XYZ file of C-alpha atoms in Angstrom:
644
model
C 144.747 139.809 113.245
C 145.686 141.189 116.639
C 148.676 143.400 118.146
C 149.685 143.119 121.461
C 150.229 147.064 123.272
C 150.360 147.102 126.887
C 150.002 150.111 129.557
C 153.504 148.997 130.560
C 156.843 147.461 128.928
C 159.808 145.963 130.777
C 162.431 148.156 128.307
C 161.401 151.128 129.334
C 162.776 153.335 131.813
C 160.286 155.192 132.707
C 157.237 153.030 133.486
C 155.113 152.826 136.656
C 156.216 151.188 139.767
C 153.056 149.046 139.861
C 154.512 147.874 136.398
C 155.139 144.070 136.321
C 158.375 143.730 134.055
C 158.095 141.199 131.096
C 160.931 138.755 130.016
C 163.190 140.105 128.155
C 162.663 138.083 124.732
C 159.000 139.829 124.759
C 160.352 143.119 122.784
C 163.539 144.339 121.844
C 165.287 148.166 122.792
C 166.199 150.063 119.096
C 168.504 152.508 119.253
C 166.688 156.331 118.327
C 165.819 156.702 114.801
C 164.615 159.857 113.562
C 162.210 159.000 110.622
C 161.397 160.952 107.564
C 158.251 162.793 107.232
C 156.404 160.455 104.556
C 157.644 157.593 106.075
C 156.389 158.813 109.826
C 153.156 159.118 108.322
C 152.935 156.225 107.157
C 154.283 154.503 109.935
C 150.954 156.332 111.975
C 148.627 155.365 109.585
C 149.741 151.510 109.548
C 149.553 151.589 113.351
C 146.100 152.971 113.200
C 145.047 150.509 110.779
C 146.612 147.615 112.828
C 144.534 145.563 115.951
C 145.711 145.532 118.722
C 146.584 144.140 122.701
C 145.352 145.500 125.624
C 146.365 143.565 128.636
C 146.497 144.756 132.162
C 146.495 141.652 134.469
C 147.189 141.425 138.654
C 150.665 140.551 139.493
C 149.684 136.819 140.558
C 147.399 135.388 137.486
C 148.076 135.256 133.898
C 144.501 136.008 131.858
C 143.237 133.624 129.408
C 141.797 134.454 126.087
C 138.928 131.928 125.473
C 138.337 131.818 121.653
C 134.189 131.788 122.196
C 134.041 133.845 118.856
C 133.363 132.444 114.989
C 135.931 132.957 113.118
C 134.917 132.048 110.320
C 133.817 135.398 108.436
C 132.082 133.365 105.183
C 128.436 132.309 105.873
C 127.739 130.688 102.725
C 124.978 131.457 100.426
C 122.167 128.539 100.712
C 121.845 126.066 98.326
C 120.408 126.527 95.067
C 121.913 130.699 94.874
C 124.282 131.668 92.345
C 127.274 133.085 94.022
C 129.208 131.587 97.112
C 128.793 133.864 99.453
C 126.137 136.397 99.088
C 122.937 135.168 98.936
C 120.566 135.730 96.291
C 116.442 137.262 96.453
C 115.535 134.354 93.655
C 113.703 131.579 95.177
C 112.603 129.272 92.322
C 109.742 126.660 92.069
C 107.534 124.609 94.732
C 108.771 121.652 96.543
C 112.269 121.853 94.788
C 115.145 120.147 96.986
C 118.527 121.663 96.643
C 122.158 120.462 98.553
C 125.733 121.281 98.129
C 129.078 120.007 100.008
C 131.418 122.959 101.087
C 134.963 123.081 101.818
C 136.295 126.083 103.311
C 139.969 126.928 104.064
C 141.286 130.539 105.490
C 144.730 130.323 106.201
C 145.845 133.005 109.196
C 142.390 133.948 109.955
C 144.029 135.038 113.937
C 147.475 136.682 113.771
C 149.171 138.776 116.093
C 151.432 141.794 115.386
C 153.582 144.107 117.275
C 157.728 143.695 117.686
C 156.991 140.295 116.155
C 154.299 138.544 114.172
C 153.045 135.430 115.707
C 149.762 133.493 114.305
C 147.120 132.375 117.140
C 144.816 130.587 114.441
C 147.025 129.531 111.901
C 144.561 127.366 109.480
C 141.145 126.391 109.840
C 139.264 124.263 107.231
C 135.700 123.866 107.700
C 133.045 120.773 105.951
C 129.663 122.113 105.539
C 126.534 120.464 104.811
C 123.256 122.576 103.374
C 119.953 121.723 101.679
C 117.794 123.813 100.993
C 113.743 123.653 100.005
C 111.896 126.053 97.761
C 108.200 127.079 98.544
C 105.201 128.574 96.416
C 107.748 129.745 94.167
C 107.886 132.559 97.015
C 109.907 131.189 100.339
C 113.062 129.424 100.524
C 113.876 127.348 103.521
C 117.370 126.185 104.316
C 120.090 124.381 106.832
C 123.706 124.817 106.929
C 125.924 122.598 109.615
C 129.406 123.310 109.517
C 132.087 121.224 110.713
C 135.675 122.236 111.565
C 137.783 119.179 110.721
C 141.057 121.466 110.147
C 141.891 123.458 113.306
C 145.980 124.482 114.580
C 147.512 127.358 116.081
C 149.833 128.340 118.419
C 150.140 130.197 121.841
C 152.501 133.763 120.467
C 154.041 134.039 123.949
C 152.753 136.810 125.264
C 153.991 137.799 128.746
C 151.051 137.733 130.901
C 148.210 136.350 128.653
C 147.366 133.218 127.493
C 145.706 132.445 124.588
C 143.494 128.809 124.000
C 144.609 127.741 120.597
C 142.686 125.114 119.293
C 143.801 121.613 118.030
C 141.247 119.667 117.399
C 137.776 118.858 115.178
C 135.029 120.468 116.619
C 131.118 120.816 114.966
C 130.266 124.328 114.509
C 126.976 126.539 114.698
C 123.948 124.685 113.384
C 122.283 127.673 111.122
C 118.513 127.725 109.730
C 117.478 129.863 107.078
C 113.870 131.687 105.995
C 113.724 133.783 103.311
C 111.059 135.240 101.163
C 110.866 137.121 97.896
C 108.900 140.442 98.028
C 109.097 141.870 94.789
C 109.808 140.524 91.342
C 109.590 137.031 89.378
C 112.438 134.817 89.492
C 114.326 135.210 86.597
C 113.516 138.829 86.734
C 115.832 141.483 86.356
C 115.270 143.061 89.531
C 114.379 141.565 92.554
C 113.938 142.240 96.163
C 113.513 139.289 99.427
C 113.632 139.708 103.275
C 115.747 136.850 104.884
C 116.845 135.882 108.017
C 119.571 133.119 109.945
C 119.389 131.615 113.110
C 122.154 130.432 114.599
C 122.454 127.301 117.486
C 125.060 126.983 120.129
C 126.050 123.414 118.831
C 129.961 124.248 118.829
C 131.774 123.167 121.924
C 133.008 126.185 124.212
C 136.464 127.777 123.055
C 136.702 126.173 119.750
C 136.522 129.268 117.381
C 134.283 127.128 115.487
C 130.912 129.105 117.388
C 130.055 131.642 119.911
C 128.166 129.432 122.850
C 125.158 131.311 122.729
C 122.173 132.331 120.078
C 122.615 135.031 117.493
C 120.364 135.960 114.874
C 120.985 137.538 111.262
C 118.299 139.267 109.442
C 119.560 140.929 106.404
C 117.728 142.348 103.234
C 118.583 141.369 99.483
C 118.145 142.595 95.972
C 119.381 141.178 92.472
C 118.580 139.742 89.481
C 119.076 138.030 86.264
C 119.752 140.488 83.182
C 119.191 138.813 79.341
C 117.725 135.823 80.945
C 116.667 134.412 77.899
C 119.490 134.050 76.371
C 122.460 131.227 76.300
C 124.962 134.416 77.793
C 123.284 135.891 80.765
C 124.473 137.913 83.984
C 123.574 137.478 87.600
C 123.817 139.894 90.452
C 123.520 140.321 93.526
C 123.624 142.310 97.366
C 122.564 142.053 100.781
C 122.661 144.352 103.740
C 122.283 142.993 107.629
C 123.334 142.799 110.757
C 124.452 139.844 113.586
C 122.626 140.428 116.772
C 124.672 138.640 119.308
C 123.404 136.917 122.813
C 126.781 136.481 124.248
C 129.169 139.015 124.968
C 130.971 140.007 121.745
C 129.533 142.858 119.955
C 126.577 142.821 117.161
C 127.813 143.906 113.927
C 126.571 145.224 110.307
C 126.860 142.908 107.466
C 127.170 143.424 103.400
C 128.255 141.745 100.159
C 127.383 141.736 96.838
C 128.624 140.088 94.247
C 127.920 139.463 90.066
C 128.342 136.190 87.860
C 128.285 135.833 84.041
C 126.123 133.131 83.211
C 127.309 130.237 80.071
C 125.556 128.293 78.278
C 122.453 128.015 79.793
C 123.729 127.217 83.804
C 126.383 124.994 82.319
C 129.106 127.796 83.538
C 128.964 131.051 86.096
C 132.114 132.584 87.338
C 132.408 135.788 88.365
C 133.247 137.783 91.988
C 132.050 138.707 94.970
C 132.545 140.991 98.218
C 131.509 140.558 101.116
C 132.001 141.300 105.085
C 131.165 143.068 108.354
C 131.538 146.003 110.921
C 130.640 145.987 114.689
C 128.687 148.293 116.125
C 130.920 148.845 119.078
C 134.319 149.136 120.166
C 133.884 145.998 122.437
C 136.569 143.819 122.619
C 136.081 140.695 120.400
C 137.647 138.595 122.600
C 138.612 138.997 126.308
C 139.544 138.014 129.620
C 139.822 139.859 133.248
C 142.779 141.577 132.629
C 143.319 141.284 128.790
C 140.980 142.093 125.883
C 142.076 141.506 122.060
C 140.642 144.647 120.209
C 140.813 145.902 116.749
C 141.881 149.661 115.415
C 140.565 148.624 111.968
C 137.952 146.180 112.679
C 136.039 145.829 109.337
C 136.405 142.146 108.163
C 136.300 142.276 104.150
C 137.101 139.526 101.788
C 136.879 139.076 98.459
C 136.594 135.685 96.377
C 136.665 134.693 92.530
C 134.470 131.769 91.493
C 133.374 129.139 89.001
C 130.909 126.881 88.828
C 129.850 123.928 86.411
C 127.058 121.717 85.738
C 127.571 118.377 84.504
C 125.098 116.434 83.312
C 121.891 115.744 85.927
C 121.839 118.151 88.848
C 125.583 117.270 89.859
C 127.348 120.885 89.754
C 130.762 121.488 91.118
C 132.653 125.002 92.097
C 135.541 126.518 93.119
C 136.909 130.100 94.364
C 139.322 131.494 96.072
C 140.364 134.928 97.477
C 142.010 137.565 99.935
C 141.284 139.151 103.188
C 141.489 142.869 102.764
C 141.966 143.825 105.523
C 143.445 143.492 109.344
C 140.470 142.897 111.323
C 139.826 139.738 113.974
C 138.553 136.279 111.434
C 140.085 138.204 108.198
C 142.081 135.156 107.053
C 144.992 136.156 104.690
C 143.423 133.923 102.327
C 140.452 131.781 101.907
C 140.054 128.180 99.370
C 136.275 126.748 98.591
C 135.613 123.287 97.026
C 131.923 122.395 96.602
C 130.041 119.585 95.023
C 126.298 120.591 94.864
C 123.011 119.317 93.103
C 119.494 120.452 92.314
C 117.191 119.286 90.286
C 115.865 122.113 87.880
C 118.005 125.891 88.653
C 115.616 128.331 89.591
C 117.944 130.913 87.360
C 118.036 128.658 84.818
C 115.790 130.483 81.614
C 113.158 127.989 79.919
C 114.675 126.476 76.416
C 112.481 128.180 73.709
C 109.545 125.955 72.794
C 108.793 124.766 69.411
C 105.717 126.868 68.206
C 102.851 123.693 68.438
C 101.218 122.215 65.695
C 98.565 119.549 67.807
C 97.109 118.208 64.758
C 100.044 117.754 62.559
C 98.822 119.560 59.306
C 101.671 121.554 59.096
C 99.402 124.960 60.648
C 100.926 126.429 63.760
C 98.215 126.434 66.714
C 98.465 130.222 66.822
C 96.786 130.752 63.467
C 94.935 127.332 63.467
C 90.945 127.330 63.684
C 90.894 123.953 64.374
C 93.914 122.818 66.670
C 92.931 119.390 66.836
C 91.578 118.344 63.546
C 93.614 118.032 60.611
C 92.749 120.453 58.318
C 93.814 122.634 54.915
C 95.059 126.666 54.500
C 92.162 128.976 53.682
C 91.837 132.810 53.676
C 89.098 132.547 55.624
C 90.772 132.418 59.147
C 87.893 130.853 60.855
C 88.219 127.934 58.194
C 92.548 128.075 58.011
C 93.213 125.164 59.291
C 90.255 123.574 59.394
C 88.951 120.431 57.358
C 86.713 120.603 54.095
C 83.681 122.186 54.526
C 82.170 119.043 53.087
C 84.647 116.182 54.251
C 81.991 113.433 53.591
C 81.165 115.203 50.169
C 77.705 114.225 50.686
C 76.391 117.836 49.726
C 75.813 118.731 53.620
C 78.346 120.686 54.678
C 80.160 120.061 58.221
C 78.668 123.155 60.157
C 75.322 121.576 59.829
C 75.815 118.078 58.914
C 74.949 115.935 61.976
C 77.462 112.465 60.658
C 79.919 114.986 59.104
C 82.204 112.159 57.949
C 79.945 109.813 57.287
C 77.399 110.243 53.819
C 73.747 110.575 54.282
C 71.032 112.598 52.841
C 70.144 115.981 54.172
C 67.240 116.189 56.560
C 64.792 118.740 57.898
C 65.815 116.945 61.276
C 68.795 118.650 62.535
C 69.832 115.281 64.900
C 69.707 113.338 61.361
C 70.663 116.163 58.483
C 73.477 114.293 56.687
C 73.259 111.318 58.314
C 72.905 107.801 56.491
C 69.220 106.201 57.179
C 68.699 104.046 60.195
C 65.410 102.964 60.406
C 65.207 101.442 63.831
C 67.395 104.304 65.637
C 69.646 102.441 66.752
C 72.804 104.777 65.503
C 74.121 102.214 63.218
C 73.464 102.777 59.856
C 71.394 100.429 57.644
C 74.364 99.839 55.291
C 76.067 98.578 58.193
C 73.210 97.349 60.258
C 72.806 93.621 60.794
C 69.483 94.148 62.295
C 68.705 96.999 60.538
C 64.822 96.664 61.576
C 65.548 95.903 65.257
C 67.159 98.991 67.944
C 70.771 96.997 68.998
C 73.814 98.242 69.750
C 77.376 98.669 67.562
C 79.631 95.609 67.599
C 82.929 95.042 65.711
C 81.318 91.639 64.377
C 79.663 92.645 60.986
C 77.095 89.917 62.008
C 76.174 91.820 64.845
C 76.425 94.932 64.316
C 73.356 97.058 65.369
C 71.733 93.977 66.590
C 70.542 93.178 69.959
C 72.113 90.842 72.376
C 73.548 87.335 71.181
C 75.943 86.211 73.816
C 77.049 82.585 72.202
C 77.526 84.926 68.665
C 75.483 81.943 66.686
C 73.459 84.222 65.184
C 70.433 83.618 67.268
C 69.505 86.808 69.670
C 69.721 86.076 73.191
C 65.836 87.094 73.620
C 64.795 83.856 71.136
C 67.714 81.601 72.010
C 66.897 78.459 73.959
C 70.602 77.984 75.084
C 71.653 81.762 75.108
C 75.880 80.723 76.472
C 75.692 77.578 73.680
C 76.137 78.078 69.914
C 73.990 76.276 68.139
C 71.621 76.833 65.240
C 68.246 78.367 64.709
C 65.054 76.004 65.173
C 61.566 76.181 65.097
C 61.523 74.682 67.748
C 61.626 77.618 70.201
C 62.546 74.810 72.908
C 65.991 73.993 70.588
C 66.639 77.384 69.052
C 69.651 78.298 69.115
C 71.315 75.088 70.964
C 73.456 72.686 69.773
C 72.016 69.243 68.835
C 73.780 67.244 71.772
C 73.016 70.051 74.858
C 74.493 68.481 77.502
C 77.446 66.871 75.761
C 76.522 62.914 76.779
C 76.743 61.911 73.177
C 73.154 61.429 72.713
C 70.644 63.680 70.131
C 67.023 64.187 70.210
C 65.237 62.406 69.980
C 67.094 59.957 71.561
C 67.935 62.058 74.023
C 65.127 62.175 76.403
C 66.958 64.591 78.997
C 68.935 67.038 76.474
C 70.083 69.358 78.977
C 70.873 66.355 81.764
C 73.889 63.932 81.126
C 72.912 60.446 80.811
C 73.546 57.010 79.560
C 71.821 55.137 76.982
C 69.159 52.946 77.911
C 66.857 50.663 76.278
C 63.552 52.622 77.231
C 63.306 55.738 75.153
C 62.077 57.555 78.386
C 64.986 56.953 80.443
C 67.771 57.339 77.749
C 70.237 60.011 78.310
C 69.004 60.929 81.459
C 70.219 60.859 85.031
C 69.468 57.662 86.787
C 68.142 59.328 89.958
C 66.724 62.915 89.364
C 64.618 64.028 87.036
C 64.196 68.428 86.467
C 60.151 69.033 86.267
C 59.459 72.443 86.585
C 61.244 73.959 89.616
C 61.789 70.703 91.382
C 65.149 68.529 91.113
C 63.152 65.384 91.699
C 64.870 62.400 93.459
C 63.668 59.303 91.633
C 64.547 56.810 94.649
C 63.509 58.797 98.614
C 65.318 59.478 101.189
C 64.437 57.352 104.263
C 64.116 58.506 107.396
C 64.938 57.185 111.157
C 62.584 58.118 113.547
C 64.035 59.510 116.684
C 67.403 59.776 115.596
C 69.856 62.063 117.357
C 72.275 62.835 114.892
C 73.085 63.022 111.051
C 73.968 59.272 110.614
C 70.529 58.136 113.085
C 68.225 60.405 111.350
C 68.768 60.126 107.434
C 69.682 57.013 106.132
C 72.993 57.234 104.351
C 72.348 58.440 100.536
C 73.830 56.309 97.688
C 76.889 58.374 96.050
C 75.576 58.132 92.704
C 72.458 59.887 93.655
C 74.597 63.172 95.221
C 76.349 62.562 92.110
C 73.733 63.334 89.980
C 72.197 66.357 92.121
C 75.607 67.814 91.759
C 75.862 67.091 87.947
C 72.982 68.615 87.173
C 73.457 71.521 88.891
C 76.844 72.226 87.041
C 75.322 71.675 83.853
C 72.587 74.594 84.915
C 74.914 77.182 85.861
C 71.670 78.952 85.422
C 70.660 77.743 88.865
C 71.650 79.873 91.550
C 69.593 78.396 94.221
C 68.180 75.542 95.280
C 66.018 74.813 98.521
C 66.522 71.423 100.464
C 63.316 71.456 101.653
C 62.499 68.574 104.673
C 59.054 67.596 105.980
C 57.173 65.307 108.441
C 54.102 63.259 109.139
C 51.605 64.357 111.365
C 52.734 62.036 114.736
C 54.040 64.313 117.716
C 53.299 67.941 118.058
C 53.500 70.381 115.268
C 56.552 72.216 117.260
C 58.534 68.285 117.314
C 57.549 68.520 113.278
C 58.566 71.665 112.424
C 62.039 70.750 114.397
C 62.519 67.336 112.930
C 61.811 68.547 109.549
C 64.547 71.091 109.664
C 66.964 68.706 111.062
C 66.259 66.093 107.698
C 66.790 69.408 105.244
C 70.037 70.588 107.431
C 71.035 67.008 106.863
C 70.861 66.067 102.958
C 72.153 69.505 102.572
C 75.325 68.842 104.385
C 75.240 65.051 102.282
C 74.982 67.293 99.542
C 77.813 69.849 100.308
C 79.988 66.758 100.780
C 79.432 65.094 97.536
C 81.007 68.760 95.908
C 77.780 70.621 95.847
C 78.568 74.667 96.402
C 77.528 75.354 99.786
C 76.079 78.944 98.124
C 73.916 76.852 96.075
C 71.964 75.533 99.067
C 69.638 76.789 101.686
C 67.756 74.135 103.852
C 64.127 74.833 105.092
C 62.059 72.819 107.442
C 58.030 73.119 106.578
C 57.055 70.516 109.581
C 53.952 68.330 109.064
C 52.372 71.566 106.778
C 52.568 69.999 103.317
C 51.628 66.006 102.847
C 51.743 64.044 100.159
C 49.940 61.270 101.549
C 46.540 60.991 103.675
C 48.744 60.000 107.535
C 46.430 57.001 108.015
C 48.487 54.451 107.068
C 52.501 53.638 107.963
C 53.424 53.769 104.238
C 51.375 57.066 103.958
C 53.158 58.189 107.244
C 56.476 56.950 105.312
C 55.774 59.035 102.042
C 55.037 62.323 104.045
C 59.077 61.617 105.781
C 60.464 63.103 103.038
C 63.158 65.834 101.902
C 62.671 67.796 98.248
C 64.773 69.645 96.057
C 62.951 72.824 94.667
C 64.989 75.750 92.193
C 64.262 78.917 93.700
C 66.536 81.300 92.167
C 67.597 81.590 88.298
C 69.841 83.721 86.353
């Protein structure tokens, strides 16, 4: 609030000739009025306490007051703090996110008095957005960004000076915040933190909304929570800083404190709070060549009432309001505040009482419990309360030595076995329970296993003696059929009629080809082919260098491979007579593997199955001195080389 005085006045008859006159509706001439003594010192101590005026402008220009100041007076407390506008030392957990919404009215924060009252700033309504995020339980970091989406004033009329009145949205000063907490735990009842603001020239040039230029705001704080613990608590706080200006208004000293009482656990705080600022100089707070708007009183103090309440989540919502106390330049005559704000867990709010713990359930609080996680019974002794039976298995051995404490066993000069029920192989099953109680196996849920070794198909047979370890069958003494079933390869056909158990086959009329493959036969390691492969000499490709191989010998390789998934590789191995040089040979003999493997791959072999080697003219069969002999040494084999 301002008041226009000037070194000159139009109405009077005794001013300077270098004195400009003013119109006439600019003041008014009162007849003499001789004033009571009380009521001329009072009349003094209002002017005193009133801002004023000063112009002095050259006879051809009017000055213009720019409005490159912040009004706004209220820098609000960052998000997560108890009170509005004084910020609080309590930071409050690691990583914790905090935000509110802000709306801020002051009504009048610019007026103008002298001979008339006129109001510069007449309303100005401000949307602010802050977060803030909570560090080592130690440092609190924090953005505010206002924005002054109410604005309106009006120009008083002041002969000679101008005034820019704004009338229009404008973003404010973007503000950052750092603040850490010295001394004392949050929740504590005293605490003390170091904090600081930095403000950005975001708002636009004479928009009373910022101050073009970079100011910062270091200010200490101390406070605390008193009766934390309980559902009623109290809250308080105050802070002491300064504004240290880079433009050309004047740094200033700032204060507030304020108190809450606390509801409920956080559900409700209202309480109030003081807060505002003094410059360090006489400097005019806003000016122009020729004009400067000063202050005789220029302490800005305001004073707000608030509540705020948490719904359920993190959602919180406020309210406050208050009064300018005094005169001063941004003082508004009175100031509104909606907010809408959430967090996630309150630093300031206590820790609900837990439930004193009882782990194992037996109705013996941990504190006096011996044994927190075994069920036990009350005893005097309290290195026993708590704690089981000293004999739970009743076996006569009691727990502190017994080695199978809940299972019966005779005592034993062997510590590992004192207690324990026999085992005589070792195995750690029990012979009661063992299954194999004279062979080392390992525990299974099956009774029939049990503490017996391996047996894969579960038939009873141990996979070490079973014949067909993956089929159930039954035992034999016939270590060749122990353990399989009596048709192995599922064709229908038993032994003995089955000459090829573990080959399918059809019947046939000679025992020794009945059930068995028509064109392979398993003898040893080799996967013999009953009918050869021929051979063209000289051929370039595939087609010209094996002869094509009847389907329903492929057939059979791959059959029998599937019903040995046992077999986990097989070597196509190709060979040569002795014509040509051994280099040709070795060459041609890799080309016939490389080819019946590919037949092979085609007819739905695995390609992983098969590896093709070429051995040359190394390993005949027949003496090379005749063309059958040559014929018989053209030849590709099948040989097993790798088993599960």
């Amino acid at each position: 609030m301002i008041s226009p005085s000037s070194t000159c006045s139009a109405c009077s008859s005794t001013s300077p000739p270098s004195c400009s006159p003013r119109p006439a509706r600019s003041c008014r001439r009162l007849p003499p009025r001789a004033l009571p003594g009380p009521a001329l010192a009072a009349a003094a101590l209002a002017a005193l306490s009133l801002p004023r005026l000063a112009s002095a402008q050259p006879a051809d220009a009017s000055p213009v007051i720019v409005g490159d100041l912040a009004l706004e007076q209220l820098e609000p407390a960052p998000a997560g703090d108890a009170l509005f506008g004084v910020p609080s030392p309590s930071v409050g957990g690691h990583l914790v996110p905090r935000a509110f919404l802000m709306f801020d009215y002051a009504h009048n924060p610019l007026e103008l008095h002298g001979d008339r009252t006129a109001t510069i700033v007449s309303s100005q309504g401000f949307l602010r957005l802050d977060a803030s995020l909570s560090l080592v339980d130690r440092l609190l970091v924090s953005v505010d960004m206002p924005f002054a989406v109410l604005q309106a004033g009006d120009d008083p009329g002041t002969p000679g000076v101008a005034y820019h009145v704004p009338s229009s949205a404008a973003a404010g000063d973007l503000r950052l915040g750092l603040r850490g907490r010295l001394f004392g735990a949050d929740h504590a009842p005293f605490q003390v933190a170091l904090g600081t603001y930095l403000f950005f020239p975001t708002a636009p040039a004479g928009s009373y909304a910022g101050e073009g230029a970079f100011r910062g705001a270091p200010h200490v704080l101390v406070g605390g929570r008193l009766n934390g613990s309980s559902p009623v608590s109290f809250v308080w706080s105050a802070t002491a800083g300064a504004v240290l200006r880079g433009s050309d208004n004047p740094n200033s000293l700032t204060f507030g404190a304020g108190a809450a009482l606390v509801l409920g656990r956080e559900r409700l705080r209202v309480g109030p709070e003081l807060y505002g600022a003094l410059p360090t100089s006489d400097k005019p707070m806003l000016s122009a060549p020729g004009a400067n708007v000063t202050a005789s009183a220029p302490v800005n103090a305001e004073v707000l009432l608030g509540a705020r309440v948490r719904l359920l989540g993190g959602l919180e919502l406020g309210a406050a309001g208050g009064s300018g106390l005094s005169n001063a330049i941004g003082t508004p005559a009175f100031r509104l505040i909606a907010l809408a704000g959430w967090s996630p867990a309150p630093p300031d709010e206590p820790a609900a009482k837990a439930r004193p713990a009882d782990r194992d359930g037996d109705g013996i609080l941990d504190g006096a419990d011996a044994c927190t996680g075994t069920r036990g019974i009350a005893s005097d002794d309290r290195t026993r309360h708590g704690c089981p039976r000293a004999d739970r298995d009743g076996d006569g051995v009691l727990d502190v030595a017994d080695a199978c404490p809940t299972t019966p066993g005779p005592s034993s000069l062997d510590l590992t076995k004192n207690g324990c029920p026999p085992d005589r192989d070792g195995d750690g099953v029990a012979d009661v329970v063992d299954a194999c109680p004279d062979l080392r196996g390992a525990p299974s849920a099956a009774p029939r296993q049990n503490g017996c070794p391996g047996d894969a198909d579960g038939d009873g047979v141990l996979d070490r003696v079973d014949a067909c370890p993956k089929l159930a069958g039954e035992s034999s003494p016939d270590r060749s059929r122990n353990g399989c079933p009596e048709d192995i390869d599922g064709d229908g056909l038993k032994p003995p009629e089955d000459a090829c158990p573990r080959e399918k086959g059809a019947r046939d009329p000679d025992p020794a080809q009945s059930g068995c493959p028509r064109n392979i036969r398993i003898r040893d390691r080799e996967i013999a082919l009953l009918r050869p492969i021929r051979f063209v000499m000289y051929g370039r490709d595939r087609k010209d260098t094996v002869e094509p191989i009847p389907d329903d010998m492929l057939t059979d390789v791959r059959d029998v491979l599937e019903q040995h998934p046992e077999i986990k590789l097989v070597e196509v191995r190709g060979h040569a007579d002795d014509a040509g040089d051994p280099a040709f040979n070795l060459r041609i003999a890799q080309e016939r593997a490389d080819a019946v493997r590919l037949w092979l791959i085609e007819a739905g072999v695995p390609k992983e199955k098969l590896v093709a080697k070429g051995y040359g003219d190394t390993d005949p069969i027949a003496p090379n001195r005749t063309q059958e002999d040559r014929q018989k040494n053209r030849r590709v084999q099948l040989f097993i080389i790798q088993e599960e």
